[in-house]
Amino acid sequence: MSHEHVEVLRPGDEESKLAKLKNIVKTTFHHRDEDLPVVANFDIHKYLGLWYEIARLPIPGEADLVNVTSTYSLNGDGTVKIINNGRRKDAKGEDEEIVGVGRHPDSNLLSKINFDFPTLKHAGSIEYWVLDVEDGGNAYVGALVGNPKKRSLWILHRSIGADADAWYTHAMNRAKEIGFDTSAVLRTQHEVVVR
C-alpha cells in the first residue's frame, strides 16, 4: 500500500506557499530584474583602462581562468572596446584573449552596456551593468558588474593588493543586498608568470 503525503493548508498559508513558489520560479528561470540598481551619472571615461578581476560568478568557459584582466577603451564611433585576458589553469597554461565591442542601449544610462564577442559562438549580446563603483577622483578604482538575470557577476579593481581585498568585501555585501546569490562567487587567482 502506498501512502501519499497530503499537506493541509490553513488560512493565510496560500500566500506563503505562493511566495515560496514565486521565489523558486524566479531563481530557477533567472527572471530579468529590470529594477536592478545601476550607477547613476556613470562616467565612461573614468572606467577606461586596465582592470584586474578580483572575483566572479563563473559563466561557462571562465571557471579555470587565472590572471584575468579587462582593458576598456573607446572606439571612434563611441562604442566601447573590451579586451579580456586570462590564462588557463591547466598543464598547458595557455593565454586567452577575447575582444568585444559594447554599445549603450540607453544613451542616458551609460552604466548599461551590451557587449558582443564575435569569436564566442552562441554568446549573443551580453548585458553588462555597472552596479557600483569606488570613485578614486580621476578614475574609478573599484567596480561591481552584473547582469539583470543575476547569472553573472564580476568584481573588478585597479590593483590586486589590500585595497582590492577591501573592495571585494564591500562589493560582495552590495551584491547580496541587491539579490545576487554570492555563494558560488570565486576569487580570481593572480600569479606571477615566468616564461
Short mmCIF file of C-alpha atoms in Angstrom, two decimals:
data_model
loop_
_atom_site.label_atom_id
_atom_site.label_comp_id
_atom_site.label_asym_id
_atom_site.label_seq_id
_atom_site.Cartn_x
_atom_site.Cartn_y
_atom_site.Cartn_z
CA MET A 1 0.00 0.00 0.00
CA SER A 2 1.37 3.39 -0.96
CA HIS A 3 0.94 6.47 1.18
CA GLU A 4 0.87 9.95 -0.28
CA HIS A 5 1.80 12.99 1.71
CA VAL A 6 -1.13 15.36 1.96
CA GLU A 7 -0.43 18.85 3.13
CA VAL A 8 -3.17 20.70 4.97
CA LEU A 9 -3.40 24.40 4.22
CA ARG A 10 -4.57 26.76 6.89
CA PRO A 11 -5.97 30.23 6.23
CA GLY A 12 -3.13 32.51 5.12
CA ASP A 13 -0.89 29.59 4.08
CA GLU A 14 -1.79 30.10 0.42
CA GLU A 15 0.02 33.43 0.32
CA SER A 16 3.12 31.94 1.95
CA LYS A 17 3.12 28.99 -0.45
CA LEU A 18 2.62 31.30 -3.42
CA ALA A 19 5.54 33.49 -2.31
CA LYS A 20 7.78 30.40 -1.97
CA LEU A 21 6.70 29.14 -5.39
CA LYS A 22 7.39 32.55 -6.98
CA ASN A 23 10.86 32.57 -5.40
CA ILE A 24 11.59 29.07 -6.74
CA VAL A 25 10.47 30.05 -10.23
CA LYS A 26 12.42 33.32 -10.05
CA THR A 27 15.67 31.63 -9.05
CA THR A 28 15.20 28.63 -11.36
CA PHE A 29 14.49 30.61 -14.51
CA HIS A 30 16.63 33.66 -13.67
CA HIS A 31 13.97 36.27 -14.20
CA ARG A 32 15.12 39.59 -15.52
CA ASP A 33 15.39 42.21 -12.77
CA GLU A 34 14.69 45.47 -14.59
CA ASP A 35 14.88 47.32 -11.25
CA LEU A 36 18.45 46.22 -10.57
CA PRO A 37 20.15 49.45 -9.47
CA VAL A 38 22.99 50.69 -11.65
CA VAL A 39 25.42 53.56 -11.21
CA ALA A 40 23.74 56.89 -11.97
CA ASN A 41 25.86 59.61 -13.59
CA PHE A 42 28.35 56.96 -14.73
CA ASP A 43 31.41 58.49 -16.41
CA ILE A 44 32.69 56.07 -19.04
CA HIS A 45 35.99 57.97 -19.25
CA LYS A 46 36.72 57.17 -15.58
CA TYR A 47 36.09 53.48 -16.37
CA LEU A 48 38.58 53.18 -19.25
CA GLY A 49 41.90 51.40 -18.83
CA LEU A 50 43.13 48.23 -17.15
CA TRP A 51 41.14 46.35 -14.51
CA TYR A 52 42.03 43.21 -12.54
CA GLU A 53 39.27 40.69 -11.99
CA ILE A 54 39.16 40.11 -8.23
CA ALA A 55 36.24 37.65 -8.21
CA ARG A 56 33.49 36.33 -10.47
CA LEU A 57 30.33 34.32 -10.60
CA PRO A 58 31.65 31.96 -13.28
CA ILE A 59 29.97 31.55 -16.62
CA PRO A 60 30.83 28.68 -18.99
CA GLY A 61 34.44 28.87 -20.11
CA GLU A 62 35.64 31.04 -17.22
CA ALA A 63 35.93 28.59 -14.33
CA ASP A 64 39.61 27.69 -14.75
CA LEU A 65 40.99 31.12 -15.70
CA VAL A 66 43.66 32.90 -13.63
CA ASN A 67 45.41 36.26 -14.07
CA VAL A 68 42.23 37.72 -15.57
CA THR A 69 42.27 41.33 -16.68
CA SER A 70 39.98 43.54 -18.74
CA THR A 71 41.03 46.62 -20.64
CA TYR A 72 38.46 49.13 -21.85
CA SER A 73 38.87 51.84 -24.48
CA LEU A 74 36.60 53.97 -26.66
CA ASN A 75 36.35 53.39 -30.38
CA GLY A 76 35.98 56.33 -32.78
CA ASP A 77 32.27 55.61 -33.22
CA GLY A 78 31.57 55.85 -29.47
CA THR A 79 31.39 52.10 -28.87
CA VAL A 80 33.39 50.54 -26.05
CA LYS A 81 36.16 48.07 -26.80
CA ILE A 82 36.92 45.39 -24.22
CA ILE A 83 39.93 43.09 -24.27
CA ASN A 84 39.68 40.27 -21.73
CA ASN A 85 42.90 38.38 -20.99
CA GLY A 86 43.47 35.33 -18.82
CA ARG A 87 45.46 32.14 -18.56
CA ARG A 88 44.08 28.62 -18.33
CA LYS A 89 44.98 26.95 -15.05
CA ASP A 90 45.90 23.61 -16.54
CA ALA A 91 49.05 21.81 -17.67
CA LYS A 92 49.26 23.87 -20.87
CA GLY A 93 48.64 27.21 -19.16
CA GLU A 94 47.57 28.82 -22.42
CA ASP A 95 46.90 32.53 -22.55
CA GLU A 96 43.49 33.57 -23.85
CA GLU A 97 42.30 36.86 -25.24
CA ILE A 98 38.72 37.74 -26.11
CA VAL A 99 37.86 41.04 -27.77
CA GLY A 100 34.39 42.55 -27.67
CA VAL A 101 32.52 45.67 -28.67
CA GLY A 102 29.97 47.31 -26.41
CA ARG A 103 27.07 49.63 -27.14
CA HIS A 104 24.94 51.60 -24.73
CA PRO A 105 21.28 50.55 -25.17
CA ASP A 106 20.23 53.79 -23.45
CA SER A 107 22.32 56.89 -24.19
CA ASN A 108 21.07 58.42 -20.92
CA LEU A 109 22.28 55.50 -18.82
CA LEU A 110 25.91 54.77 -19.71
CA SER A 111 26.34 52.23 -16.89
CA LYS A 112 24.44 49.71 -19.05
CA ILE A 113 26.50 48.24 -21.90
CA ASN A 114 25.66 45.39 -24.25
CA PHE A 115 28.84 43.60 -25.31
CA ASP A 116 29.18 41.40 -28.39
CA PHE A 117 32.11 38.97 -28.66
CA PRO A 118 32.32 37.88 -32.32
CA THR A 119 34.72 34.99 -31.60
CA LEU A 120 32.47 33.39 -28.96
CA LYS A 121 29.97 31.02 -30.51
CA HIS A 122 26.42 31.29 -29.21
CA ALA A 123 27.29 34.12 -26.81
CA GLY A 124 24.91 36.64 -28.29
CA SER A 125 24.88 40.04 -26.69
CA ILE A 126 25.99 40.09 -23.06
CA GLU A 127 24.32 42.65 -20.81
CA TYR A 128 26.96 44.31 -18.67
CA TRP A 129 25.55 46.58 -15.98
CA VAL A 130 27.85 48.57 -13.70
CA LEU A 131 26.16 48.21 -10.31
CA ASP A 132 28.59 50.03 -8.04
CA VAL A 133 31.91 51.85 -8.29
CA GLU A 134 34.59 53.16 -5.98
CA ASP A 135 35.48 56.61 -7.24
CA GLY A 136 39.16 57.49 -6.95
CA GLY A 137 38.77 61.02 -8.32
CA ASN A 138 40.25 60.90 -11.82
CA ALA A 139 39.25 57.26 -12.33
CA TYR A 140 37.06 54.59 -10.81
CA VAL A 141 39.23 52.18 -8.83
CA GLY A 142 36.65 49.50 -7.98
CA ALA A 143 33.66 48.18 -9.91
CA LEU A 144 30.85 45.70 -9.32
CA VAL A 145 29.36 44.46 -12.59
CA GLY A 146 26.50 42.05 -13.25
CA ASN A 147 23.54 41.42 -15.47
CA PRO A 148 19.79 41.76 -14.88
CA LYS A 149 19.28 37.98 -14.82
CA LYS A 150 21.83 37.79 -11.98
CA ARG A 151 23.68 34.92 -13.67
CA SER A 152 26.96 36.78 -13.98
CA LEU A 153 28.87 38.97 -11.58
CA TRP A 154 32.35 40.44 -11.70
CA ILE A 155 34.27 42.30 -9.01
CA LEU A 156 36.99 44.44 -10.54
CA HIS A 157 39.75 46.62 -9.13
CA ARG A 158 42.69 48.62 -10.45
CA SER A 159 45.09 46.67 -8.18
CA ILE A 160 45.38 43.22 -6.64
CA GLY A 161 46.57 44.23 -3.15
CA ALA A 162 44.93 45.19 0.14
CA ASP A 163 42.76 47.86 -1.50
CA ALA A 164 41.30 45.18 -3.75
CA ASP A 165 40.54 43.00 -0.72
CA ALA A 166 38.62 45.85 0.93
CA TRP A 167 36.69 46.47 -2.29
CA TYR A 168 35.91 42.73 -2.57
CA THR A 169 34.31 42.76 0.89
CA HIS A 170 32.25 45.86 0.04
CA ALA A 171 31.21 44.50 -3.38
CA MET A 172 30.16 41.11 -2.00
CA ASN A 173 27.97 42.80 0.61
CA ARG A 174 26.45 45.08 -2.04
CA ALA A 175 25.80 42.13 -4.38
CA LYS A 176 23.94 40.29 -1.60
CA GLU A 177 21.91 43.43 -0.82
CA ILE A 178 20.66 43.67 -4.40
CA GLY A 179 19.75 39.99 -4.66
CA PHE A 180 22.72 38.12 -6.13
CA ASP A 181 23.49 34.63 -4.87
CA THR A 182 27.12 35.12 -3.89
CA SER A 183 27.66 31.58 -2.59
CA ALA A 184 29.23 30.50 -5.90
CA VAL A 185 31.45 33.56 -6.38
CA LEU A 186 35.08 32.56 -6.95
CA ARG A 187 38.12 34.64 -6.05
CA THR A 188 40.35 35.08 -9.07
CA GLN A 189 43.95 33.96 -8.66
CA HIS A 190 46.70 36.30 -9.84
CA GLU A 191 50.12 34.77 -10.17
CA VAL A 192 53.45 35.97 -11.47
CA VAL A 193 54.18 34.07 -14.66
CA VAL A 194 57.80 33.43 -15.61
CA ARG A 195 58.32 32.18 -19.15
#
